[in-house]
Coordinates of C-alpha atoms in Angstrom, one line a residue:
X345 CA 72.7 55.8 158.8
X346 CA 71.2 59.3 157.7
X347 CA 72.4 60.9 154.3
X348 CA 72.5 64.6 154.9
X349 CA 73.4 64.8 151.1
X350 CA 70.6 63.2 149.3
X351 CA 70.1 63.9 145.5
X352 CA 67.3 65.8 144.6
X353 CA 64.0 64.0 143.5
X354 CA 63.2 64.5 139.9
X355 CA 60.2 61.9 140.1
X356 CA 57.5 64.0 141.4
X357 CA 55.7 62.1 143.8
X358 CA 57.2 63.4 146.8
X359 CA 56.3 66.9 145.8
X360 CA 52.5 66.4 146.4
X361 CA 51.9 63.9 149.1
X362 CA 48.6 61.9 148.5
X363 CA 48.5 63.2 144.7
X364 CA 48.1 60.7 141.7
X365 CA 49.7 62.6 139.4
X366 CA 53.1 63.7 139.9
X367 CA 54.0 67.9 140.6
X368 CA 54.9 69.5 137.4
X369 CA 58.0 72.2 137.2
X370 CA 56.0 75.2 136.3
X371 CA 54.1 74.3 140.2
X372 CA 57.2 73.9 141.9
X373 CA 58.4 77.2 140.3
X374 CA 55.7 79.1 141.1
X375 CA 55.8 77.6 144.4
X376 CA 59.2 79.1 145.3
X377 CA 58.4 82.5 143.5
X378 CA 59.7 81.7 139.6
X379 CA 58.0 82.4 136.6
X380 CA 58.7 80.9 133.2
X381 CA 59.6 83.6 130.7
X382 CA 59.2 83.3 127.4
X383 CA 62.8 83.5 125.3
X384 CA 62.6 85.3 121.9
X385 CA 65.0 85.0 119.6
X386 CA 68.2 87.6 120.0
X387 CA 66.5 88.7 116.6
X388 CA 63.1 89.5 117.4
X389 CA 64.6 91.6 120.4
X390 CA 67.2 93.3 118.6
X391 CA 66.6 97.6 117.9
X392 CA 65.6 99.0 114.9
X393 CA 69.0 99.5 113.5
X394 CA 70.6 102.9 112.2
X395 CA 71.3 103.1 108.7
X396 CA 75.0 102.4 108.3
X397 CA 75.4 105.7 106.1
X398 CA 73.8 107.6 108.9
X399 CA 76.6 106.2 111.6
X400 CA 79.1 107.3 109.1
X401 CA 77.9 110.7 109.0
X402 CA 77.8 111.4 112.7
X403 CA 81.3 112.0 112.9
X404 CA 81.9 114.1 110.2
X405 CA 79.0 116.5 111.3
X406 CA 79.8 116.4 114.7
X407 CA 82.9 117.8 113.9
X408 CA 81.9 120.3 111.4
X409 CA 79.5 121.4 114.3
X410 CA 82.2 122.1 117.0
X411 CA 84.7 123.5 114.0
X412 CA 81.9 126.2 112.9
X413 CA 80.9 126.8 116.8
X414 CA 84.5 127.9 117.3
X415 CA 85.2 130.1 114.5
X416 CA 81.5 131.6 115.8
X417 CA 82.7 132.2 119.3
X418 CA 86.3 133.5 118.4
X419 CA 87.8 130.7 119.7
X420 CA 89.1 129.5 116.6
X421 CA 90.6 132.3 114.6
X422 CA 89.8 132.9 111.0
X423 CA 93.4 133.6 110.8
X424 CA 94.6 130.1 111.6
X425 CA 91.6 128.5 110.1
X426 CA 88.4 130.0 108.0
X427 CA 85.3 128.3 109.9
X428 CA 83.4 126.1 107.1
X429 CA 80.7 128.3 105.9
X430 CA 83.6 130.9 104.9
X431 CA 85.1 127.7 102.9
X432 CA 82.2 126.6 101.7
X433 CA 81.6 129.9 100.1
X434 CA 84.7 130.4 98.6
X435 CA 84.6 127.1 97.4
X436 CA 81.7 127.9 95.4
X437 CA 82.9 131.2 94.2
X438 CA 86.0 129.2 92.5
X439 CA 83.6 127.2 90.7
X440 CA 81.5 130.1 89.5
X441 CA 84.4 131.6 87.9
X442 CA 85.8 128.3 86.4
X443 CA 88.6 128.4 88.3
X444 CA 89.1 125.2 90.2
X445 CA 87.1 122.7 87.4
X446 CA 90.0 124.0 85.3
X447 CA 92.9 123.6 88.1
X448 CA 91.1 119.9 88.2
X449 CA 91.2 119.1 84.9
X450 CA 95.0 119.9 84.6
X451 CA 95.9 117.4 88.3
X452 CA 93.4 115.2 87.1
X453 CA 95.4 114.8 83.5
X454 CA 99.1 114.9 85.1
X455 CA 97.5 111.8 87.5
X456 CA 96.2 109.9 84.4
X457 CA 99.6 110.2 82.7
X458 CA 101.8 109.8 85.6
X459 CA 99.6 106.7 86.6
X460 CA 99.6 105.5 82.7
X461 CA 103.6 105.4 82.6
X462 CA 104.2 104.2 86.1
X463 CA 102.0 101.3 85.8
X464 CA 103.2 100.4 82.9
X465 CA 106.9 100.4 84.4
X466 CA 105.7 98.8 87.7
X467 CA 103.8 95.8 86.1
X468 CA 105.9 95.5 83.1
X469 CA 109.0 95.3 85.6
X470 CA 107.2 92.8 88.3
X471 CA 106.5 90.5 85.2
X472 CA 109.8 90.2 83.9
X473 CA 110.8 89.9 87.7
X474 CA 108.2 87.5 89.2
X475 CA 108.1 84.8 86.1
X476 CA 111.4 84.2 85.6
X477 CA 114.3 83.5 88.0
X478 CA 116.9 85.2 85.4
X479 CA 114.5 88.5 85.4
X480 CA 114.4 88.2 89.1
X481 CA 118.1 88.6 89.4
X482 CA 118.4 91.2 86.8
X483 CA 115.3 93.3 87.8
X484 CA 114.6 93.0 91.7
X485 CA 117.7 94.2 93.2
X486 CA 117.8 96.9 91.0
X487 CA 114.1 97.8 92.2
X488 CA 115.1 96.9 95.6
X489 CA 117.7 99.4 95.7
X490 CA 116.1 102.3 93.9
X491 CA 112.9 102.0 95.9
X492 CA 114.3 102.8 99.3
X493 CA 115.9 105.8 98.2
X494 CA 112.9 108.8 99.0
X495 CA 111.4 110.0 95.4
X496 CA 110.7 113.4 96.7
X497 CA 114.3 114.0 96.9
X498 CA 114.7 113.4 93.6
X499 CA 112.9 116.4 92.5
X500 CA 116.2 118.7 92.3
X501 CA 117.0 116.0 90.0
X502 CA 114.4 115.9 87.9
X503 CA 114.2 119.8 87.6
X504 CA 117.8 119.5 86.2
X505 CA 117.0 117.0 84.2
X506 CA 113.7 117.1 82.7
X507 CA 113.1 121.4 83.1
X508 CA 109.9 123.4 85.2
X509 CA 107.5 122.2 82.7
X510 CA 105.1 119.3 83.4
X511 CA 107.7 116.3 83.0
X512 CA 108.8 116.6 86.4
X513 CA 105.9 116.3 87.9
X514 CA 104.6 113.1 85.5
X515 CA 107.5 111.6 86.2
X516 CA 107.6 112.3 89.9
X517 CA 104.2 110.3 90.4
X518 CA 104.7 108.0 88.1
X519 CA 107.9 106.7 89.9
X520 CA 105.6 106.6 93.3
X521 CA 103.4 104.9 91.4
X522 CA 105.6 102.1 90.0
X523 CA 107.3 101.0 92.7
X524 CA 104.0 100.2 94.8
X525 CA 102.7 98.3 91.9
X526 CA 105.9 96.2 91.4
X527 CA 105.9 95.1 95.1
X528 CA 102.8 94.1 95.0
X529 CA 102.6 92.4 91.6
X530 CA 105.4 90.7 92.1
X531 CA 103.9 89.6 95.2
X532 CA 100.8 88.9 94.2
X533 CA 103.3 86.4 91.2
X534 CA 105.4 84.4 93.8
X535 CA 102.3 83.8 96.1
X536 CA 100.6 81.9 93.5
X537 CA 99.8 78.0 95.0
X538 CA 102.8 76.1 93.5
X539 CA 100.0 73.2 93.9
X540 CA 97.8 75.3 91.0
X541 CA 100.6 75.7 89.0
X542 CA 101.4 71.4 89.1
X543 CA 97.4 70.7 88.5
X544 CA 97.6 73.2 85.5
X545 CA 100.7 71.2 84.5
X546 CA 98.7 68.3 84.8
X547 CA 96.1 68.8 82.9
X548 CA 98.7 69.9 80.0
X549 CA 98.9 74.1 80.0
X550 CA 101.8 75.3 78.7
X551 CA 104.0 78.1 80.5
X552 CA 101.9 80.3 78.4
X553 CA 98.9 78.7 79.5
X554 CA 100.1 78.7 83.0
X555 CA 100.9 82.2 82.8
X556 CA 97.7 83.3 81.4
X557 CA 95.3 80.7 83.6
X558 CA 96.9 80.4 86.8
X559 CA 99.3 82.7 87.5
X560 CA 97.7 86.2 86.5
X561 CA 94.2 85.4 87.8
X562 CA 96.3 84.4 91.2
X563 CA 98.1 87.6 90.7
X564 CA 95.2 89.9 90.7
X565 CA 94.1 90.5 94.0
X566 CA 97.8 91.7 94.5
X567 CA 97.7 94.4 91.4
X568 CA 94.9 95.4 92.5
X569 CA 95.9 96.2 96.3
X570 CA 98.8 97.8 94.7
X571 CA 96.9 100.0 92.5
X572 CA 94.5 101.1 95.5
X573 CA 98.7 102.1 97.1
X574 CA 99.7 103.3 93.3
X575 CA 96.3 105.8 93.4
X576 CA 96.8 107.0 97.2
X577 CA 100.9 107.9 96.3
X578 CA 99.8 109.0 93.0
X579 CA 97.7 112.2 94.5
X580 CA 100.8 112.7 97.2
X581 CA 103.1 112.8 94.7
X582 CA 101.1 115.5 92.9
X583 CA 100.9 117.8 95.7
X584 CA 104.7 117.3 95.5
X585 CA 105.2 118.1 92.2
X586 CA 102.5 120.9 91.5
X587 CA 104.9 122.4 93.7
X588 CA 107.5 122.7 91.1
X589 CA 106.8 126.1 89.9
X590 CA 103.2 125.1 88.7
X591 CA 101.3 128.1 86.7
X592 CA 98.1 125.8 86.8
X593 CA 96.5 123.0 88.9
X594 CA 95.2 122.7 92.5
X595 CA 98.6 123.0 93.8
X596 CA 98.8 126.1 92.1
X597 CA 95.9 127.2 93.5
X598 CA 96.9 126.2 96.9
X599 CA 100.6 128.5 96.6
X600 CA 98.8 131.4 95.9
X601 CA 96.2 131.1 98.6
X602 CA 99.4 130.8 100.8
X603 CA 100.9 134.0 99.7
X604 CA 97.4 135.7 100.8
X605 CA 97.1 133.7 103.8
X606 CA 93.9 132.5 102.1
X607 CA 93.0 129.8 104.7
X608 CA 89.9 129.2 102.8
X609 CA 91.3 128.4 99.5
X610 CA 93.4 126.1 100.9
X611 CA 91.1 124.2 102.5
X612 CA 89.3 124.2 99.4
X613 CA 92.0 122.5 97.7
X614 CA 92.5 120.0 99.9
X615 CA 88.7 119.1 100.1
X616 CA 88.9 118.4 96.6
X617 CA 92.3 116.3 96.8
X618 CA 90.5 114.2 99.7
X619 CA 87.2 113.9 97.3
X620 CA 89.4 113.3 93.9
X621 CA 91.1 110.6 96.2
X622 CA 88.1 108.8 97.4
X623 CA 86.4 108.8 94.1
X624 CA 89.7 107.3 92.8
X625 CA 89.2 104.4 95.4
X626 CA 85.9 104.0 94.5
X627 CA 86.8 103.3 91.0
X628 CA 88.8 100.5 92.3
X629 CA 86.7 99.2 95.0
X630 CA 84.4 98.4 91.8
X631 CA 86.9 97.3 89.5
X632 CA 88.1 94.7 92.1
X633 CA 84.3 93.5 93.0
X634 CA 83.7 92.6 88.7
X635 CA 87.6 91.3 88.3
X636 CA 87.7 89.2 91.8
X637 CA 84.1 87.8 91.5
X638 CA 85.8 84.4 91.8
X639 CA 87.3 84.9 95.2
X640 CA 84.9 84.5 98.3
X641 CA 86.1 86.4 100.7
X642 CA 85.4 87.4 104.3
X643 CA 82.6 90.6 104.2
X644 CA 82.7 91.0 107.9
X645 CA 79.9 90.1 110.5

């Protein structure tokens, strides 16, 4: 019987008839028109990578490019939008004169304070809520309620109640401040591993012990997202409340630009609330690599 489907032979000896020595692969490739290429490592062939600062810049410039090619050609009136070297120029003319380190100063201190009393609300409130069940009941619904309702529109009511001066507009950010830190420290409480909490138990902490061992440290990465959220709000809210019949501050700044259709200055102002915000996040960013040193996490591939 013939067996149209033999195997194929792997010995060798029927690849050179007569031969003592059995065919080797690299003949039999080369006899049907193969090389053998030698693999490198996907490491050895990988490009000269681009600095990752340099990727990050492309956009930005990119866009800078087309935003000053348009205001060049007319296509983008000055009008409805100063091109950037207009900007940039009257950006530094404000610093010349002192005026926008000063309007800085004065957001910068109404942030400080509004983020000083709010955080102190927010965490002191997420405390009282998250360690005890009694303080829960009391505390969260309360903060439930409340937080739904929009803070902006409570700024008639805090005019009435607190004047034009600058306790409106503390008190506007730190109530957008708070509430984002109680959610998330009282998050951060409750997701605590109850099996932490019976090994600290265990090994004979007290609640205050617990408390100050366990549950906090488990806690942190929590306060700290919601102080990245607290910081974010905090500048909003200031926009918000510089609004509020300010006579000082970038917000001030930024109403009388509007009355002059002053497209530049505007601009300007809100070039320094992007860059007040990122150095802000910055701040964090570092606080939460020293306080979080304990916590591997994923850095991305």
């Amino acid at each position: 019987m013939t067996v149209g489907h033999a195997p194929p032979d792997i010995s060798g000896k029927s690849a050179s008839p007569g031969s003592p020595l059995p065919a080797r692969d690299s003949d039999r490739d080369s006899a049907h028109g193969l090389e053998l290429v030698t693999v490198l490592p996907s490491s050895r062939r990988r490009r000269p990578a681009v600095p990752r600062w340099l990727r990050r810049t492309v956009g930005p410039l990119l866009l800078l490019t087309l935003w000053q090619v348009s205001s060049a050609t007319g296509t983008l009136s000055p009008d409805v939008l100063a091109s950037p070297g207009t900007i940039a120029r009257a950006g530094w003319d404000l610093i010349a004169d002192g005026t926008l380190p000063s309007a800085m100063a004065v957001s910068l201190q109404r942030v400080v304070f509004g983020l000083l009393i709010g955080g102190v609300a927010g965490v002191g409130l997420a405390l009282v809520s998250g360690l005890s069940r009694l303080g829960e009941d009391l505390v969260d619904a309360t903060v439930q309620m409340l937080r739904t309702v929009p803070w902006v529109g409570l700024i008639p009511l805090f005019i009435i109640w607190l004047g034009i001066g600058e306790a409106p507009k503390v008190a506007l950010i730190a109530l957008g401040v708070a509430f984002h830190l109680y959610l998330n420290v009282y998050a951060g409480i409750r997701g605590v591993d109850e099996q932490l909490v019976e090994a600290g138990q265990a090994l004979g902490l007290g609640r205050w012990g617990l408390v100050r061992h366990v549950v906090l440290p488990g806690a942190l990465p929590g306060a700290m997202t919601g102080l990245r959220y607290s910081l974010a709000t905090a500048w909003l809210a200031l926009v918000f409340g510089e609004s509020i019949n300010a006579e000082d501050g970038i917000g001030f700044l930024m109403n009388q630009a509007r009355e002059f259709f002053r497209t530049d200055v505007i601009v300007v102002c809100l070039v320094v609330y992007a860059f007040l915000g990122l150095i802000a996040d910055a701040v964090v960013r570092t606080l939460e690599r020293l306080l979080l040193q304990w916590r591997p996490t994923f850095k991305g591939q």
